[in-house]
XYZ file of C-alpha atoms in Angstrom:
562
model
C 81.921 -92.923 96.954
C 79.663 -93.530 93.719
C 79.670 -90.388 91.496
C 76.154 -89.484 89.406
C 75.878 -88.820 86.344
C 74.465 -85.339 86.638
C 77.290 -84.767 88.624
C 79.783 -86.244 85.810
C 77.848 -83.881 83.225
C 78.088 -80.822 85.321
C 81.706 -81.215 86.020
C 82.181 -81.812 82.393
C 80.319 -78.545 81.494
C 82.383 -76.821 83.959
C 85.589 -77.698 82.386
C 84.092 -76.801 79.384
C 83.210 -73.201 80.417
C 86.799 -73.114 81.945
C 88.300 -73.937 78.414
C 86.254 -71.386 76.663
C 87.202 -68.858 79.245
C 90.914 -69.595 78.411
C 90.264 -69.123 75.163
C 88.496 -66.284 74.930
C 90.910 -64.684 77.439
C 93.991 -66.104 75.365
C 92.232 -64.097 72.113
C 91.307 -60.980 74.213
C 94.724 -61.312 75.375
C 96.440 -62.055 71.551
C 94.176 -59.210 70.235
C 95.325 -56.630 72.377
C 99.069 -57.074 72.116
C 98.741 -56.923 68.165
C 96.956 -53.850 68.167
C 99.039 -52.483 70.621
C 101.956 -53.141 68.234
C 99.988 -52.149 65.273
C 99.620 -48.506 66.911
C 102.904 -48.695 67.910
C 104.675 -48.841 64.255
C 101.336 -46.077 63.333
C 101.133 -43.806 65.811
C 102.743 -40.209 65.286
C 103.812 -39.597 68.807
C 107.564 -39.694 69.721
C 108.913 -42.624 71.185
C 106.522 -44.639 71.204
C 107.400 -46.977 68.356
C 110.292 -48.206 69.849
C 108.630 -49.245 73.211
C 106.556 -51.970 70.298
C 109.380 -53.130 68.354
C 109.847 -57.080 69.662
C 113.326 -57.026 67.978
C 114.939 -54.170 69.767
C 116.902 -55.247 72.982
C 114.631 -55.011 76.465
C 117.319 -52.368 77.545
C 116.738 -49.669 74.661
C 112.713 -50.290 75.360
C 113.620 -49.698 78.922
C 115.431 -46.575 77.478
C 112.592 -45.038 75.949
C 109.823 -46.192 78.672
C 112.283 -43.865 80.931
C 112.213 -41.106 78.045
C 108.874 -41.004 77.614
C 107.922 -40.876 81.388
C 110.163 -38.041 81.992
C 108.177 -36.016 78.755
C 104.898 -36.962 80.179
C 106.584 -35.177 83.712
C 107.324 -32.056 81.826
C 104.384 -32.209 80.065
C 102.214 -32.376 83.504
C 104.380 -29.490 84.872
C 104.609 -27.000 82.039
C 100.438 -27.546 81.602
C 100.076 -27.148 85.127
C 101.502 -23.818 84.668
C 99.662 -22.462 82.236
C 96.496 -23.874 83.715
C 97.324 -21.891 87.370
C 97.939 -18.553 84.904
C 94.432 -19.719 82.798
C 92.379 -19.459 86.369
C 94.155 -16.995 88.227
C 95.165 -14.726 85.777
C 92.870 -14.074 82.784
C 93.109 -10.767 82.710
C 95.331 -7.730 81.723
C 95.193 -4.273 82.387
C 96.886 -1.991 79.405
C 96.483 0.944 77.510
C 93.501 0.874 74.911
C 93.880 1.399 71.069
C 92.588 4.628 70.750
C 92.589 8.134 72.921
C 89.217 8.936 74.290
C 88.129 12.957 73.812
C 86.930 14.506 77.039
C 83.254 15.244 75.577
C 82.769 11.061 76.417
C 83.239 11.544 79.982
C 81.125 14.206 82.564
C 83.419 17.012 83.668
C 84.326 16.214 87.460
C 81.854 16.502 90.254
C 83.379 19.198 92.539
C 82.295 19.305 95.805
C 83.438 22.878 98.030
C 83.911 22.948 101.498
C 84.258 25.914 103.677
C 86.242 25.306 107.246
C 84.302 28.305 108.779
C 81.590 25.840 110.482
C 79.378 28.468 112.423
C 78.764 31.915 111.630
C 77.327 34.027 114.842
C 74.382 35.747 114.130
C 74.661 38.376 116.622
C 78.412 39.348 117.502
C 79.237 39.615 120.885
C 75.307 37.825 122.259
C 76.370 34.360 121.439
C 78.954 32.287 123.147
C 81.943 30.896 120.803
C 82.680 27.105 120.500
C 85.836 27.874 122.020
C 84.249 29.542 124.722
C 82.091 26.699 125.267
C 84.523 24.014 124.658
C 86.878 26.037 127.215
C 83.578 25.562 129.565
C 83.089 21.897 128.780
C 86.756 20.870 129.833
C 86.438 22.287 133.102
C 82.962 20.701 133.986
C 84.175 17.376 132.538
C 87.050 17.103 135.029
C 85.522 19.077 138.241
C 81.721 16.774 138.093
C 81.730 15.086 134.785
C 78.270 16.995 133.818
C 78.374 20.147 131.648
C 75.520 22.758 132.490
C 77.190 25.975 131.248
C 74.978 29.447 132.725
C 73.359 31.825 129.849
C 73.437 29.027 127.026
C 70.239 28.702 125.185
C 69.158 25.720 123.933
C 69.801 26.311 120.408
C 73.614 26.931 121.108
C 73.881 24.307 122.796
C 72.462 21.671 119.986
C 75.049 23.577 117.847
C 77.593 23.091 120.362
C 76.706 19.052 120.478
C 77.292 19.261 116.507
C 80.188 21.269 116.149
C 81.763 18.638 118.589
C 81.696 16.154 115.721
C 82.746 18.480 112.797
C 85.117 20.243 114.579
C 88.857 18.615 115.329
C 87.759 15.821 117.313
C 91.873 14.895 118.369
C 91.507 17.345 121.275
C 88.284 15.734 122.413
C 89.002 13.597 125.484
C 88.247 9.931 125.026
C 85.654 9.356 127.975
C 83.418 12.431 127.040
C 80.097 11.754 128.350
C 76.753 11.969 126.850
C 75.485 15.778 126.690
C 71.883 15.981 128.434
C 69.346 17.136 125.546
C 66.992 15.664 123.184
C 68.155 13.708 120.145
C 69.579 15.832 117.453
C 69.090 15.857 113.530
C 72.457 17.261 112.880
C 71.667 17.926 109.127
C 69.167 20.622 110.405
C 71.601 22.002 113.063
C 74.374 22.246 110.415
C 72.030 24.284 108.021
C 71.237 26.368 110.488
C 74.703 27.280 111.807
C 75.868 27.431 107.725
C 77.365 31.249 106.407
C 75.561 32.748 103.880
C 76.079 31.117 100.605
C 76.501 34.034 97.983
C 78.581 36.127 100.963
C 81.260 32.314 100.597
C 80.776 32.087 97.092
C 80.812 35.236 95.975
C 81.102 34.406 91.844
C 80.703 31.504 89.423
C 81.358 30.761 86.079
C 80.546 27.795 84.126
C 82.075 27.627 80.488
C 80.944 30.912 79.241
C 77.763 31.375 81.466
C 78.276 33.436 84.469
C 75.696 33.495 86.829
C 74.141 33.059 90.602
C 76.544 29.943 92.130
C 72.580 28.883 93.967
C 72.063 28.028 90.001
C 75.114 25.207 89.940
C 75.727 23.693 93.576
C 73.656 21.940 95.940
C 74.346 21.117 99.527
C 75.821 17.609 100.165
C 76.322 16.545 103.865
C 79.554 14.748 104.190
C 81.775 14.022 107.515
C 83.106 17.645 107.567
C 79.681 18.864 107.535
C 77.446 20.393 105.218
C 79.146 20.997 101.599
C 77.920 22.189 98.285
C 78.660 19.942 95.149
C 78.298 20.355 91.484
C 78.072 18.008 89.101
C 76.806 15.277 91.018
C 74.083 12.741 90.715
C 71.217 13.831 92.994
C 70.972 11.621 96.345
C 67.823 10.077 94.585
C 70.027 8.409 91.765
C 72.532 7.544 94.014
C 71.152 6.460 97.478
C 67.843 4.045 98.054
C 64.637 4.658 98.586
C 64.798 4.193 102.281
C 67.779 6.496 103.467
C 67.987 9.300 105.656
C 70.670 10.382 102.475
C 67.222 10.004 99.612
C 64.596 11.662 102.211
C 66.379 14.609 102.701
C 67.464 16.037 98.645
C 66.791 19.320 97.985
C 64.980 19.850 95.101
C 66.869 19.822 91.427
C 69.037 22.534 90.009
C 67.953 23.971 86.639
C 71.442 22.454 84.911
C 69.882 19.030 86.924
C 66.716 19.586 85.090
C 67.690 20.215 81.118
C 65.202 17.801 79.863
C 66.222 14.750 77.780
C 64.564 11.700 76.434
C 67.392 9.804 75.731
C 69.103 6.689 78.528
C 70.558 8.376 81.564
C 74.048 8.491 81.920
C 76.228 5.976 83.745
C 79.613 5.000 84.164
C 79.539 1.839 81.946
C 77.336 2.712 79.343
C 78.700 6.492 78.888
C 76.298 8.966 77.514
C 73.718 8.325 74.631
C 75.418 8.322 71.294
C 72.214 11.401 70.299
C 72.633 13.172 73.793
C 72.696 17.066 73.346
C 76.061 19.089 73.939
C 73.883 20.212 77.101
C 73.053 17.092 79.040
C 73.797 15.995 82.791
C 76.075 15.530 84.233
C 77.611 18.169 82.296
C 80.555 17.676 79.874
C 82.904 19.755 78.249
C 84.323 19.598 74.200
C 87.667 21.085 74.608
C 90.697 21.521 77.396
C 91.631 24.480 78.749
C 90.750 27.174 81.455
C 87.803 28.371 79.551
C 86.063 25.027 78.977
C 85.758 24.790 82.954
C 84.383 26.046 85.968
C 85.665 29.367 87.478
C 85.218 30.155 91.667
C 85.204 33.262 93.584
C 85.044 32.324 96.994
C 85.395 34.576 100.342
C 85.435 34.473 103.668
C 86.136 36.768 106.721
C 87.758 37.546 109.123
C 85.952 37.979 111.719
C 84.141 34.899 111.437
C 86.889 32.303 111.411
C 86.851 30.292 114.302
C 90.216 28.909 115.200
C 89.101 26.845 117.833
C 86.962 24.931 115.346
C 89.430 23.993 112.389
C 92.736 24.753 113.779
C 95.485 27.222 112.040
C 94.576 26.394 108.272
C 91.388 28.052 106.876
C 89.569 28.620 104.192
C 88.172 25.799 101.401
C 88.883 22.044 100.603
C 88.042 21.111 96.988
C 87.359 17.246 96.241
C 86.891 16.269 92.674
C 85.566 12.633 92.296
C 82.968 10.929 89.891
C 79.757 12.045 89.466
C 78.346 8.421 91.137
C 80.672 8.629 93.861
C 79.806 10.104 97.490
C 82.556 12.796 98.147
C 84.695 11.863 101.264
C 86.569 15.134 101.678
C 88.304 14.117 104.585
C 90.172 11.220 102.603
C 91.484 13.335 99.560
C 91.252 16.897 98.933
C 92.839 20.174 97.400
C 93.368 22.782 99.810
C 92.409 26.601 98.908
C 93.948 29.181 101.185
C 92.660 32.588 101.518
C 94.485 35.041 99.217
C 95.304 32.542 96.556
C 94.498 31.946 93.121
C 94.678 28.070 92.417
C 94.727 26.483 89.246
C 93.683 22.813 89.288
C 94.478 20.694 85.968
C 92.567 17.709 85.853
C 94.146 14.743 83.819
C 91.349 12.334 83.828
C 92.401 8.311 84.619
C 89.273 6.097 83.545
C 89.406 2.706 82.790
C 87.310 0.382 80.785
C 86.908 -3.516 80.434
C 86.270 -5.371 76.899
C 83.432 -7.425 76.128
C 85.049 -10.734 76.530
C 85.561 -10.518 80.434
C 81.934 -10.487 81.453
C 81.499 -13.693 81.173
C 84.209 -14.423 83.745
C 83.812 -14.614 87.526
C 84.544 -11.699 89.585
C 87.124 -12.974 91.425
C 88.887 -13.653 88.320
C 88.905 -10.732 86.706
C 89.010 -8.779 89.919
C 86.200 -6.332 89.427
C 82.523 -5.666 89.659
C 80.055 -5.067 86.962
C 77.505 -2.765 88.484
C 74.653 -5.500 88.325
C 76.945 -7.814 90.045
C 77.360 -6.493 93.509
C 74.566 -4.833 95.231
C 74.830 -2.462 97.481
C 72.171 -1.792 100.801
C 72.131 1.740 101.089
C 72.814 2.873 97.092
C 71.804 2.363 94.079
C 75.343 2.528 92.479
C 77.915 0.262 92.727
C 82.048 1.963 93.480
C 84.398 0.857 95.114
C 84.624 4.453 97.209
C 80.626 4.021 97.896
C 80.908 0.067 98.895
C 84.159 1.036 101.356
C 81.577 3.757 102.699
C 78.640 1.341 103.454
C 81.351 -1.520 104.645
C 82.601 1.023 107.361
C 78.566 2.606 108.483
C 78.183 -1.373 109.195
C 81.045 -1.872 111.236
C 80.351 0.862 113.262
C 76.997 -0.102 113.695
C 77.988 -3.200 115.018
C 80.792 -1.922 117.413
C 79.528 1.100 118.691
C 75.633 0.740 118.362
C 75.250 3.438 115.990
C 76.670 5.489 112.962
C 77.824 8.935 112.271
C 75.693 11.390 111.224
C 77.263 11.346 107.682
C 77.424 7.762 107.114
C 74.744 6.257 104.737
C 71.654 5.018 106.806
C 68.133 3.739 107.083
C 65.651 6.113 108.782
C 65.833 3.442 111.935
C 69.406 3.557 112.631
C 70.698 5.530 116.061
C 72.731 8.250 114.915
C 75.978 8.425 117.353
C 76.480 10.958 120.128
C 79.293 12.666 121.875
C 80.191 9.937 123.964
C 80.441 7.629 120.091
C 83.187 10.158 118.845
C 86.048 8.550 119.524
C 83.869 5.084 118.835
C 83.660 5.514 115.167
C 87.086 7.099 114.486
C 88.340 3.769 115.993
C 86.162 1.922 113.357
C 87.563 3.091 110.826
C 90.837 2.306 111.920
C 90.181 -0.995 113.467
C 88.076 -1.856 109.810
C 91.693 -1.110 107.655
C 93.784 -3.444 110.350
C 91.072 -6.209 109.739
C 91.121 -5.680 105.945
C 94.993 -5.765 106.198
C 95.488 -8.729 107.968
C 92.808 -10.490 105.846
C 94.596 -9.445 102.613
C 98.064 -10.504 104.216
C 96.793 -14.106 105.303
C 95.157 -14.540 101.619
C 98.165 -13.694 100.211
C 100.296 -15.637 102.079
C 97.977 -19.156 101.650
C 97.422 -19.947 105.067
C 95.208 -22.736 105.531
C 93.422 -20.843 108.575
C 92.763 -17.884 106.266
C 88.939 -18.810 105.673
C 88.788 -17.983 110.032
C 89.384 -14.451 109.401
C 86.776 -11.839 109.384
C 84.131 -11.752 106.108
C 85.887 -9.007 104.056
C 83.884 -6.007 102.994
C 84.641 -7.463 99.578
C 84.303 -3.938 97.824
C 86.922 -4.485 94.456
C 87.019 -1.936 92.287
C 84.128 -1.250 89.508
C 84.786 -2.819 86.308
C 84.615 0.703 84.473
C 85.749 3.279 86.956
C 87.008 7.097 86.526
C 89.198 8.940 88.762
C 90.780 12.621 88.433
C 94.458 13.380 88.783
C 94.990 16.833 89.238
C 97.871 19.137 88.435
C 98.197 22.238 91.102
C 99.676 25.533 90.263
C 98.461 28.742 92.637
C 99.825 32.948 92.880
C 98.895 35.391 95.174
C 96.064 37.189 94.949
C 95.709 40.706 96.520
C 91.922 41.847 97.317
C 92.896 45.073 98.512
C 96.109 46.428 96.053
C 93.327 45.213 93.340
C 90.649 47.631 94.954
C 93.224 50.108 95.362
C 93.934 50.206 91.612
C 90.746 49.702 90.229
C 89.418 52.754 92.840
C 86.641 50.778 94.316
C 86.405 51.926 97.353
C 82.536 50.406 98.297
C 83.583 46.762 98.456
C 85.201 46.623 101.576
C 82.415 48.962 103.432
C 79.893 46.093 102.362
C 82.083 42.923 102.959
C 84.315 44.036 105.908
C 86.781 41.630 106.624
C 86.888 39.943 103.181
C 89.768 37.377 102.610
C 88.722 36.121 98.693
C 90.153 33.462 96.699
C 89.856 32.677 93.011
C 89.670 28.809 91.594
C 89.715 27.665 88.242
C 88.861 24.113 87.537
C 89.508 22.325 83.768
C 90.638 19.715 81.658
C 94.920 20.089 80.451
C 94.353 17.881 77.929
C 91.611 17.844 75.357
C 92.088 13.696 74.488
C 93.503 11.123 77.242
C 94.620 7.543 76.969
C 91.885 5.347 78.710
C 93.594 2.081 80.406
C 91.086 -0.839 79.298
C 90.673 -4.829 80.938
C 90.794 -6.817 78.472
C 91.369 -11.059 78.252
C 94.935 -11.674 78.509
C 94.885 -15.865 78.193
C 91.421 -17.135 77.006
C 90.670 -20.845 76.417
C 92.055 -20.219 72.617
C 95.408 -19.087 74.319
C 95.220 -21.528 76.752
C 94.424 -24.575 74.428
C 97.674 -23.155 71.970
C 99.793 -23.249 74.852
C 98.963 -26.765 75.727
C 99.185 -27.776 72.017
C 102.793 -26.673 71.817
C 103.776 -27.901 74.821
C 102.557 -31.376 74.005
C 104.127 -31.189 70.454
C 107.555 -30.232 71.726
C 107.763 -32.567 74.185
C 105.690 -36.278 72.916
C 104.727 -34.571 68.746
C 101.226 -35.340 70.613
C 98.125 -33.454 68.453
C 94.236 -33.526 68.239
C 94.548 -36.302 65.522
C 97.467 -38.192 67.921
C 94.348 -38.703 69.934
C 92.049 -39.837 67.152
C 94.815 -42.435 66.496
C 94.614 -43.528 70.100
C 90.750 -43.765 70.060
C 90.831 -45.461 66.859
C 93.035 -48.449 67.718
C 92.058 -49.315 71.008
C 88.466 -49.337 69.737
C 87.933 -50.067 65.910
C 90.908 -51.836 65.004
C 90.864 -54.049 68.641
C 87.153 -55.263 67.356
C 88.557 -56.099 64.329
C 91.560 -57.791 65.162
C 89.389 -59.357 67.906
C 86.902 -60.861 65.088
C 89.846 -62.074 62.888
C 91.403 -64.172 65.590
C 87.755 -65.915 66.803
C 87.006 -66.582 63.148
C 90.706 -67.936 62.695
């Protein structure tokens, strides 16, 4: 077979090519290796040099590959380590620099509840709750409808209500709907309400005595209608569209002291050129008469047993200002004939500027703009926990209670829901337990859980401790030795107690979240691992750059022009 000779010439430019290809290869090659030696006598990390020393034996090179693999290992681990405690762990809780007086914090919201629910109006006319209740049993077992004979109408909405304020563990689990029309229990609970300056018979507030009207409002919580003072109307708390916002009274006179400057909140404190006299109300010094004093009575006569059981008189809740007052959850009892002293050692915790720039899952807490909430305005953990549990029980009983937080067009629940929504609540804390318990424990499933209510605690947040110290206090030995013998004739019955609420301290010790490993911290820790373990540093790395880039062209050049 005759060959060409274009074929010849290609062939010959093909081994051509090759050659060239060998020899650029065989200089890459050449190039490399010197520079790679050339670092190796240069470079300032450990070890290294004697992995590019041609005259030491291949066994001590073996050596120190083996060395230098297991320092790269620790290396990985130890950086690892503090990587996991960069991300997971940023942030510390501890106490801050300074004490904080109490004049930069409100004095507590204190919210009063009496356990007499229902005060007859005329003795003797209208039936009890325990004579109704009594009533209702029997009906519910002989022909499961109640129709009691001589009941008006009114009674029996009040009846319908006191059901839900009253002790609800003697209620029977399958109680049936009561026939009637829907109720608004906030109007039903007004109605049935004692007279307010008959319950609180006195009130002083620093050195201002006066009318009690003049410092509480009425608050309706889950044990029924309460007064608070202290606390942030239900406009600045709740939204627009609320049964809560619709229904505020109009403001107290300490609610309206007029002020131009930024309204107070929990993160931003009060203006630095607020007056002494601003809302909520503050205090300058400890002690009992830099607080709020209570005189508050009841009677005899018109305790109901039936209603609240064998303890009467007041619960006492003292929470934040922002926060709605759950009485049921924590509260001070106030017995009849007592005087109580309360002691309030004020817990309140800050955060430093540094953390807001970090997620909220990382620093595990909310800034208020951070988390909204649907039914208020103001983000706590104590008002997010509220809304979380009025949606679950929306969803598993059709309706809420008549104190949750609410639109306008949500059902409010009925007799038959009682025992509904107190298993909400309980079935809401097993579902937040397990979901904590499966997070904590890593389970790859844990994302199938239920959607938390994902309510962590606010960024800045304030809670009271209290210290409780109470005597006996005799209403009638007093009267006997003072000679008064009128105030008995126009409060037959009485049964008074006296309350004084104030600060023990006049500074406190704020606790403060602050950054505990930042990317300074974080890039020192990595620095001295890497110089204990390889003498490895920023300009280590410059040194790296440098040869396997600058130096490699050059070397590269030097060997083609050679």
């Amino acid at each position: 077979m005759t060959i060409t000779d274009s074929e010849l010439d290609r062939s010959k430019s093909i081994d051509l090519t090759c050659r060239r290809r060998k020899k650029a290869g065989s200089v890459a090659c050449e190039g490399f290796i010197t520079t790679y030696h050339e670092y190796c006598r240069n470079t300032s990390i450990h070890g290294v040099q004697y992995l590019g020393e041609q005259e030491r034996p291949f066994r001590e090179r073996i050596f120190w590959l083996f060395v230098f693999l297991i320092s790269i290992y620790g290396c990985s681990t130890l950086i690892q380590s503090a990587y996991t405690k960069w991300t997971e762990t940023p942030v510390i809780v501890s106490f801050a620099e300074k004490s904080t007086p109490v004049w930069n914090i409100p004095f507590p919201a204190v919210t009063v509840c009496s356990e007499t629910k229902r005060v007859l109006k005329q003795k003797g006319k209208e039936t009890t709750y325990a004579d109704l209740y009594s009533q209702f049993r029997e009906d519910m077992r002989a022909s499961r409808v109640f129709r009691p004979e001589n009941v008006s109408a009114l009674e029996m909405e009040e009846f319908r209500t006191l059901l839900h304020v009253c002790s609800t563990q003697i209620i029977e689990e399958d109680i049936p709907l009561i026939a009637g029309d829907d109720l608004d229990y906030f109007d039903v609970l007004q109605r049935m309400l004692p007279q307010f300056d008959r319950y609180f018979f006195y009130c002083r507030w620093l050195s201002r005595s006066g009318e009690c009207e003049t410092f509480f409002r009425k608050t309706l919580t889950e044990e029924g209608i309460c007064y608070t003072f202290n606390g942030l109307r239900a406009t600045e708390i709740y939204r627009d569209d609320t049964y809560q916002y619709q229904h505020c009274g109009e403001p107290l006179e300490m609610e309206n002291i007029s002020s131009q400057h930024t309204p107070w909140t929990l993160e931003t404190g009060y203006a630095l050129d607020s007056d002494v006299e601003t809302f909520p109300a503050r205090v300058l010094s400890a002690g009992a008469r830099s607080g709020i004093f209570l005189a508050l009575q009841s009677f005899k006569q018109e305790v109901d047993y039936a209603c609240r059981g064998p303890v009467q008189g007041f619960k006492v809740l003292l929470h934040a200002p922002d926060d709605v007052p759950q009485v049921s959850k924590q509260f001070v009892r106030i017995p009849m004939g007592k005087e109580v002293l309360i002691a309030v050692k004020p817990n309140m915790i800050t955060m430093s500027s540094g953390i807001a720039e970090y997620h909220p899952v990382r620093r595990q807490c909310f800034l208020s703009h951070e988390r909204s909430l649907r039914f208020f305005k103001v983000y706590t953990e104590s008002n997010c926990q509220l809304e979380c549990l009025a949606n679950f029980t929306l969803t598993k009983c059709g309706c809420v209670k008549f104190s949750m937080p609410r639109n306008m067009d949500m059902p409010v629940c009925g007799e038959d829901k009682i025992h509904c929504y107190n298993r909400a609540e309980r079935e809401l804390l097993v579902r937040e337990f397990k979901r904590v318990n499966a997070l904590n424990a890593g389970r790859e499933n844990s994302r199938g859980v239920e959607s938390a209510c994902n309510c962590m605690p606010a960024c800045t947040s304030l809670v009271y401790n209290t210290e409780i110290s109470q005597a006996n206090f005799d209403l009638e030995e007093m009267l006997v030795a003072e000679g008064d013998t009128e105030f008995l004739k126009e409060y037959p019955g009485s049964q008074m107690s006296r309350l004084s609420i104030y600060f023990k301290q006049s500074q406190f010790i704020t606790s403060k979240r602050s950054e505990l490993y930042g990317m300074t911290e974080f890039l020192a820790n990595c620095g001295g691992i890497f110089g204990l373990f390889m003498g490895f540093s920023i300009l280590s790395l410059v040194e790296m750059i440098y040869h396997f880039t600058l130096r490699l062209f050059t070397n590269l050049k030097r060997l083609v022009k050679g």
